[in-house]
Short mmCIF file of the C-alpha atoms (twelve columns), coordinates in Angstrom:
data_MODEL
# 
_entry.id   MODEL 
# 
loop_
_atom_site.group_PDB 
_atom_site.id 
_atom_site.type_symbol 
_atom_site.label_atom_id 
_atom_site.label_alt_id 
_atom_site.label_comp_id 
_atom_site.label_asym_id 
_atom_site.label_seq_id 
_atom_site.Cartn_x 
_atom_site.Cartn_y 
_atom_site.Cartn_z 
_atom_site.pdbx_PDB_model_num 
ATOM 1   C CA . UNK A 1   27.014 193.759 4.399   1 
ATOM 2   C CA . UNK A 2   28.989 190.991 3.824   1 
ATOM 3   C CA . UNK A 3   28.943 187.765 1.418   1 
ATOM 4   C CA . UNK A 4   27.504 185.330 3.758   1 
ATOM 5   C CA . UNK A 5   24.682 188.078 5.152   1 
ATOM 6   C CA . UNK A 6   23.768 188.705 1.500   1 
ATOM 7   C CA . UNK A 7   23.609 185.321 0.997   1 
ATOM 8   C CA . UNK A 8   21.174 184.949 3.430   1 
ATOM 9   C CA . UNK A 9   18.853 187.978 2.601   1 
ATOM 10  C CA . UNK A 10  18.912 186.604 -1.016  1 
ATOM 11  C CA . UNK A 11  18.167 183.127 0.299   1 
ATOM 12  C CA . UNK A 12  15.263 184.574 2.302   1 
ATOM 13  C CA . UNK A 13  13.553 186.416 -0.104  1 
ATOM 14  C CA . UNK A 14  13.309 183.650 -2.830  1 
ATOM 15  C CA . UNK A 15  10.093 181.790 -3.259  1 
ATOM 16  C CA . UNK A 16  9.613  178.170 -5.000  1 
ATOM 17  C CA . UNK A 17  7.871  179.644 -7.612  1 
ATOM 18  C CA . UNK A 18  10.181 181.779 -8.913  1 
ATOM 19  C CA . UNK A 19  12.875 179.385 -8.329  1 
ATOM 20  C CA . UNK A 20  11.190 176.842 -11.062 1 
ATOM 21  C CA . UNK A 21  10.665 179.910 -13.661 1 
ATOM 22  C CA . UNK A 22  14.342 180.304 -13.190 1 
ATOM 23  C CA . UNK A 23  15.288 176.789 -13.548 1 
ATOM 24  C CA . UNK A 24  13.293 176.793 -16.602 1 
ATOM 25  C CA . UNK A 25  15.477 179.774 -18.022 1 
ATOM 26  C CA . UNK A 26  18.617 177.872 -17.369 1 
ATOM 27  C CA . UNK A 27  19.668 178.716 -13.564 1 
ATOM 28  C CA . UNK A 28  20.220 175.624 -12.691 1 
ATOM 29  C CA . UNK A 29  19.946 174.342 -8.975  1 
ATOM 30  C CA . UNK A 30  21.928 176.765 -7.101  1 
ATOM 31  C CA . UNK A 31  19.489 179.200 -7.046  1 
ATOM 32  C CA . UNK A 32  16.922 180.986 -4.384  1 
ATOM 33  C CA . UNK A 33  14.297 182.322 -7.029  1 
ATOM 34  C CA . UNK A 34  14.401 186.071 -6.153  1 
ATOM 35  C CA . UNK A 35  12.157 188.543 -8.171  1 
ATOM 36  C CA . UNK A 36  14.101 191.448 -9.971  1 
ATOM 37  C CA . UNK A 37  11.994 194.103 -8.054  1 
ATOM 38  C CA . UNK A 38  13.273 192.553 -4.588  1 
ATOM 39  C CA . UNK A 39  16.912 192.601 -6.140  1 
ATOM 40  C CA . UNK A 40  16.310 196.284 -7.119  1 
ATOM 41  C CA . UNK A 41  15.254 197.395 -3.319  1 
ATOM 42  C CA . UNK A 42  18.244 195.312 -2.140  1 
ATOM 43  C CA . UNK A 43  20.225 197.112 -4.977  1 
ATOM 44  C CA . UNK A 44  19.183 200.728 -3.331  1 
ATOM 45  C CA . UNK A 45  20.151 199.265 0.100   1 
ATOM 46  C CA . UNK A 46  23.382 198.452 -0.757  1 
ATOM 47  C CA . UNK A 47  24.065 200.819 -3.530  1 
ATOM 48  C CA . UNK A 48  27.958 200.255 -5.130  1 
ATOM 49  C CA . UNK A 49  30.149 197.252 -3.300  1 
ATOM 50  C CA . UNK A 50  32.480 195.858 -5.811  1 
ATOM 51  C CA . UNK A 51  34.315 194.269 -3.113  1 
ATOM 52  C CA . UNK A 52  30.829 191.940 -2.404  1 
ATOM 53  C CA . UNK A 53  30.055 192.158 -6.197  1 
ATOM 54  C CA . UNK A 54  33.165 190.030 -7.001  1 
ATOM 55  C CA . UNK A 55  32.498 187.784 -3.758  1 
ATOM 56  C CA . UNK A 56  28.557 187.272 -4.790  1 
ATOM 57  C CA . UNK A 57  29.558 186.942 -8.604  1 
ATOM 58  C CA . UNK A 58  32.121 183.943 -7.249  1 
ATOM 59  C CA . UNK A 59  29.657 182.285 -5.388  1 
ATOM 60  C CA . UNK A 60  28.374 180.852 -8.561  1 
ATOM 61  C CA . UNK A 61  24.586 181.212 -7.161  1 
ATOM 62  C CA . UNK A 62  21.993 182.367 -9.265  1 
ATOM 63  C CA . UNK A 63  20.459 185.019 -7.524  1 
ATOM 64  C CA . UNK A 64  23.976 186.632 -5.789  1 
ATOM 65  C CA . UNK A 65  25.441 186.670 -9.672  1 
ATOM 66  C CA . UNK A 66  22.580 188.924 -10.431 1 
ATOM 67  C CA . UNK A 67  23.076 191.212 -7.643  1 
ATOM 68  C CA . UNK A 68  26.424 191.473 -8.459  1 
ATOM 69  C CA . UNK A 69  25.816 193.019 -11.971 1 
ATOM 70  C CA . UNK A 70  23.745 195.439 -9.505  1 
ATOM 71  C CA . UNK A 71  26.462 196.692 -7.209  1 
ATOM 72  C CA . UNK A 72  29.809 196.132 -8.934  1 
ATOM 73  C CA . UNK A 73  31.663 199.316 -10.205 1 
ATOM 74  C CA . UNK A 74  32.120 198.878 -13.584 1 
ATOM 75  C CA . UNK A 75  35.687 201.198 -13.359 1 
ATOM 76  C CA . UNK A 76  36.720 198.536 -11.341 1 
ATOM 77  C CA . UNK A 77  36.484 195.987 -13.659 1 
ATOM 78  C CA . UNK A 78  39.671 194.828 -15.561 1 
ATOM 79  C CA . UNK A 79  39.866 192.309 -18.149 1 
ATOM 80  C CA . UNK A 80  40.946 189.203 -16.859 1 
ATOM 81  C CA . UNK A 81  37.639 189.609 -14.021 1 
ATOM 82  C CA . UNK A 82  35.197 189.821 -16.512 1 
ATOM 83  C CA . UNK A 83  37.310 187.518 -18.726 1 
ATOM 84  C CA . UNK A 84  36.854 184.968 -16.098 1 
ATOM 85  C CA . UNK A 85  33.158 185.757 -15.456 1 
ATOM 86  C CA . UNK A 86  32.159 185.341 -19.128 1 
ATOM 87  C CA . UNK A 87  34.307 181.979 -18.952 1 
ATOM 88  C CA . UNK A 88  32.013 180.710 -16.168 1 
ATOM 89  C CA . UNK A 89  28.475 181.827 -17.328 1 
ATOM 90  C CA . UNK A 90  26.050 179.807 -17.811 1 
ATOM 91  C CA . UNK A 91  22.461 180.776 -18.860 1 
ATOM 92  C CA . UNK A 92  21.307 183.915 -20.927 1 
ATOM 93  C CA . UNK A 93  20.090 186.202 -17.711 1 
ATOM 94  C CA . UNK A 94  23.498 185.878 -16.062 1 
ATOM 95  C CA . UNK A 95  24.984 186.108 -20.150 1 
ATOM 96  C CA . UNK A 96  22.167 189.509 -20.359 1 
ATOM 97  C CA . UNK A 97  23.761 190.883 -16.715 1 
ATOM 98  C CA . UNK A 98  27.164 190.487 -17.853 1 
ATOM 99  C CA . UNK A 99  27.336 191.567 -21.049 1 
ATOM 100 C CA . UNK A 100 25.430 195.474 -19.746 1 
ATOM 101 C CA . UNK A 101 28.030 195.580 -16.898 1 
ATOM 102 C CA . UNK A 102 31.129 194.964 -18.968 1 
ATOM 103 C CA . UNK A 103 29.436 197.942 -21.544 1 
ATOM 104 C CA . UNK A 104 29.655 200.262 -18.975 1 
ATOM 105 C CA . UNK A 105 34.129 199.237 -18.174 1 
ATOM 106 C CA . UNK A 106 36.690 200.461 -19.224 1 
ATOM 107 C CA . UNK A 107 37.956 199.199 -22.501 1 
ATOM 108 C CA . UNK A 108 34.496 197.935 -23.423 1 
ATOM 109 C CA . UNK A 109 34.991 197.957 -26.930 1 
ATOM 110 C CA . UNK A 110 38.329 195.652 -26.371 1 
ATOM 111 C CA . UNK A 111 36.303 193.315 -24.426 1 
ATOM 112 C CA . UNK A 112 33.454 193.257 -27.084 1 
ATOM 113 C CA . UNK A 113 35.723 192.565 -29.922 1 
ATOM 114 C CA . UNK A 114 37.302 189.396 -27.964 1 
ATOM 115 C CA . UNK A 115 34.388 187.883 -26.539 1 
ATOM 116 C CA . UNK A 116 32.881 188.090 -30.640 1 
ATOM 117 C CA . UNK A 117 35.866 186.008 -31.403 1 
ATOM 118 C CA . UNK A 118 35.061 183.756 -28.758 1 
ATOM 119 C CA . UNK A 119 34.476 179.788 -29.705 1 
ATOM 120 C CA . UNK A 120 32.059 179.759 -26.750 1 
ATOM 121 C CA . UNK A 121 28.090 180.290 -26.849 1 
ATOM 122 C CA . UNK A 122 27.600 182.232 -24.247 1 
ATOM 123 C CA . UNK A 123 30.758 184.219 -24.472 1 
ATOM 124 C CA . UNK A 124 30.347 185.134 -28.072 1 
ATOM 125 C CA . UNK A 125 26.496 186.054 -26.734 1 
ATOM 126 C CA . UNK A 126 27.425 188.583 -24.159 1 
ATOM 127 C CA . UNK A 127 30.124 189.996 -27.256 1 
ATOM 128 C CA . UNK A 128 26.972 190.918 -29.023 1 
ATOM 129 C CA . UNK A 129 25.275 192.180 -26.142 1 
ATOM 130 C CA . UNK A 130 28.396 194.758 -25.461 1 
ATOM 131 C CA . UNK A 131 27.357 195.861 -29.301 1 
ATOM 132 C CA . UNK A 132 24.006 196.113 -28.722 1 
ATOM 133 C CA . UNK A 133 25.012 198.795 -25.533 1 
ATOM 134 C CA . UNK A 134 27.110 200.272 -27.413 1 
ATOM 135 C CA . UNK A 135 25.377 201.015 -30.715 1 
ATOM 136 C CA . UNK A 136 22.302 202.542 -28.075 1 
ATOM 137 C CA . UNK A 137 24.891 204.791 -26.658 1 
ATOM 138 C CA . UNK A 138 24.536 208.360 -28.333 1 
ATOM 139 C CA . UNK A 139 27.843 208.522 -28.366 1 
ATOM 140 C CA . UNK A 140 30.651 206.769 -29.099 1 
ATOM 141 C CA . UNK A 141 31.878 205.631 -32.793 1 
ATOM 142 C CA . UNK A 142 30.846 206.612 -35.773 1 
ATOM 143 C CA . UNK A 143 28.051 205.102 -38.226 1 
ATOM 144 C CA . UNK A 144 30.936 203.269 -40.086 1 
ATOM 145 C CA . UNK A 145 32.001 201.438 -37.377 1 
ATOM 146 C CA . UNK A 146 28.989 199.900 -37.082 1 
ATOM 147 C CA . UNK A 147 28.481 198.625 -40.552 1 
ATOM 148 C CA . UNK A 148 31.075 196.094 -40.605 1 
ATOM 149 C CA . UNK A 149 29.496 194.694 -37.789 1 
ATOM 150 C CA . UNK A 150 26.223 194.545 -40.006 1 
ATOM 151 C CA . UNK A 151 28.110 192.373 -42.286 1 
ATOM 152 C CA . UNK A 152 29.075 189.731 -40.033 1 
ATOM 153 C CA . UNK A 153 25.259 189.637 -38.810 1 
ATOM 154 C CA . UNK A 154 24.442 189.165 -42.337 1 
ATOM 155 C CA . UNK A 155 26.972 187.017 -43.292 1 
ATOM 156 C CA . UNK A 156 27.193 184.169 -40.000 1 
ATOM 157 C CA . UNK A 157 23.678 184.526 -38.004 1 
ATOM 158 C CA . UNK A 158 22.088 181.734 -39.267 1 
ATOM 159 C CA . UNK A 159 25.036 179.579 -39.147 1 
ATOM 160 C CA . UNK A 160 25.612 180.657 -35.568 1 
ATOM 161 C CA . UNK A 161 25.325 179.122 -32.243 1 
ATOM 162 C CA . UNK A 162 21.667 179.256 -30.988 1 
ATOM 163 C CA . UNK A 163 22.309 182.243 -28.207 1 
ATOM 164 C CA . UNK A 164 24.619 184.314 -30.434 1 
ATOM 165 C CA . UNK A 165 21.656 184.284 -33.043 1 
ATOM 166 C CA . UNK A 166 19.607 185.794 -30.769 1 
ATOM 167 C CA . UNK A 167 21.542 188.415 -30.011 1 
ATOM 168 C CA . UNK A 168 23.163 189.193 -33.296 1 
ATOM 169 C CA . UNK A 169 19.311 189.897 -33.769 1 
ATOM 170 C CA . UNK A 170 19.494 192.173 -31.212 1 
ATOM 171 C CA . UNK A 171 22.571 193.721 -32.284 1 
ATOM 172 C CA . UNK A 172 21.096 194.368 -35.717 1 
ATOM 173 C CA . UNK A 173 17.941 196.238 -34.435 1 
ATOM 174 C CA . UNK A 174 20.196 198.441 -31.969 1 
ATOM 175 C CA . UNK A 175 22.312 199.630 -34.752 1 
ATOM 176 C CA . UNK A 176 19.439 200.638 -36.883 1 
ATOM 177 C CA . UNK A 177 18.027 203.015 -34.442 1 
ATOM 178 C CA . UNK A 178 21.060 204.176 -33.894 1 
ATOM 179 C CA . UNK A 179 20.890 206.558 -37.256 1 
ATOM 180 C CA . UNK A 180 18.901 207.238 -40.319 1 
ATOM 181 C CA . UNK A 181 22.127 206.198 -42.105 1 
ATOM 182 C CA . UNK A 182 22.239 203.134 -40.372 1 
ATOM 183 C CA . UNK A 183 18.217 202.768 -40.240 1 
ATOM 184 C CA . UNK A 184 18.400 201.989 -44.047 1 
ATOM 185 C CA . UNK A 185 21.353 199.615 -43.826 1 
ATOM 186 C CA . UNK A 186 20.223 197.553 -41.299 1 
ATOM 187 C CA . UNK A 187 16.614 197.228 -42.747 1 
ATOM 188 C CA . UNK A 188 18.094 195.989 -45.835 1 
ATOM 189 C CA . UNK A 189 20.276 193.724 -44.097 1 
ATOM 190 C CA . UNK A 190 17.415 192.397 -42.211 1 
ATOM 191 C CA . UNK A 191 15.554 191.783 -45.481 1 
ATOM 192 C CA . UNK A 192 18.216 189.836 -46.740 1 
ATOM 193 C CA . UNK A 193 18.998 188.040 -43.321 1 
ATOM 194 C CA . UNK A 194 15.068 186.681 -43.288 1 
ATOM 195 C CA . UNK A 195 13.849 185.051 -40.057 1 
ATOM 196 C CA . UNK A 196 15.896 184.451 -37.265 1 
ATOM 197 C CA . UNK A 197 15.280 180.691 -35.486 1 
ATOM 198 C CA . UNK A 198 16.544 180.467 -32.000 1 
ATOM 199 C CA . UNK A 199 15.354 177.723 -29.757 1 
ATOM 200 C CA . UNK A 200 13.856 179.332 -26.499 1 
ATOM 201 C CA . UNK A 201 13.165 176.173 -24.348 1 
ATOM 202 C CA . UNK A 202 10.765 175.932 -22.153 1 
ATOM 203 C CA . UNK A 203 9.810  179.888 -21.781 1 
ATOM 204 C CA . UNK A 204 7.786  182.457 -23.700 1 
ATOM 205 C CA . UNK A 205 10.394 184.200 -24.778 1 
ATOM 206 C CA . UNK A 206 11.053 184.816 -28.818 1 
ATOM 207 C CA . UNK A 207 13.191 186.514 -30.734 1 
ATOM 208 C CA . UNK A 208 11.720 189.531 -32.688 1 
ATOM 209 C CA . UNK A 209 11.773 190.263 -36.187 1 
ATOM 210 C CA . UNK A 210 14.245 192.590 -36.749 1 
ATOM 211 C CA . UNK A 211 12.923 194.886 -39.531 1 
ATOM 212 C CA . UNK A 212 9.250  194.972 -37.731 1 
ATOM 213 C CA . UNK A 213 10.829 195.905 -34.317 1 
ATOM 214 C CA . UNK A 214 12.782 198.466 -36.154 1 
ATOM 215 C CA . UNK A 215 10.263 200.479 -37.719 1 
ATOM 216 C CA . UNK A 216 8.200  200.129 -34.722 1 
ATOM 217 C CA . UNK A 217 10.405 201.675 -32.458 1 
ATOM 218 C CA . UNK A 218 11.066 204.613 -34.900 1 
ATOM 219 C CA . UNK A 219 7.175  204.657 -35.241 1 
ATOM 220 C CA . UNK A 220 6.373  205.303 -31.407 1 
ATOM 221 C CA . UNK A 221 9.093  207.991 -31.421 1 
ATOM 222 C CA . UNK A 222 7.836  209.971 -34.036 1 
ATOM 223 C CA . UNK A 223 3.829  209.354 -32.628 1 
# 
């Protein structure tokens, strides 16, 4: 398959209704509106093209971005591609699709550390999302190179650009289910850190309390 047929399967299989839920989530005009379970089956038909992942992704649709994240390879994946993706994203699902693909490349932590550093929203977002992935991963660093990064939560979420808030939060509640250890320090960071405003728009999305999501979690495990 190439860019223009995918284009054109994508294109088919929007609908108008999905199209203005996406809008409302920040994808703009250049979009179709396909659902994630028709992306999926397309994702099965196509399996791994990183060749049409980096065409789709360039495209700067909507829909193709997200089938990108699908079918790229993330071994393929150096940093000055997804350098120039993060540059060029836009709203928080293409920020949520990036930031799990560039978890899974090489050099993941690298890219994590300099999109954190980043001056831009949605950049510094999909930072924290690489964190999140990370800390979920059973393996990988040790507990203490997490609680640094508990810290800076603490220390700059509320003073923090709306998106990177949110997923400080969500940084914060990966790393404590990562361990016991890190269970008790991120509860008590959470304590300290109190609620968490970020400004959703016009969706029904919210971002959960850290500590109750936490215990939660460890709660249905144990049950």
């Amino acid at each position: 398959m190439n860019v223009q047929e995918a284009l054109d399967t994508l294109k088919s299989l929007g609908t108008e209704q999905n199209r203005k839920i996406f809008r409302r989530h920040g994808a703009g005009e250049d979009v179709y509106g396909v659902s994630f379970a028709a992306l999926k089956d397309l994702k099965k038909k196509i399996k791994t093209d990183h060749e049409l992942a980096v065409a789709l992704w360039n495209t700067g649709n909507h829909d193709a971005r997200m089938l990108s994240a699908m079918i790229a390879d993330p071994q393929r994946l150096d940093a000055k591609t997804l350098d120039a993706w993060a540059a060029g994203l836009r709203n928080y699902v293409e920020m949520d699709a990036l930031g799990g693909l560039a978890a899974k490349a090489p050099h993941a932590r690298e890219t994590m550390t300099r999109w954190i550093a980043s001056d831009g929203e949605w950049i510094g977002a999909a930072g924290w999302k690489i964190l999140a992935h990370v800390a979920m991963d059973g393996d990988g660093p040790p507990d203490e190179y997490f609680e640094r990064y508990l810290s800076t939560i603490e220390s700059d979420i509320h003073g923090s650009p709306n998106r990177i808030r949110h997923e400080m939060n969500g940084a914060l509640i990966a790393i404590g289910l990562r361990s016991p250890a890190l269970e008790e320090k991120a509860l008590a960071a959470a304590a300290r850190i109190g609620k968490v405003e970020v400004d959703h728009g016009e969706t029904g999305c919210k971002t959960p309390d850290a500590a109750g999501y936490i215990r939660k979690v460890l709660a249905r495990k144990k049950g």
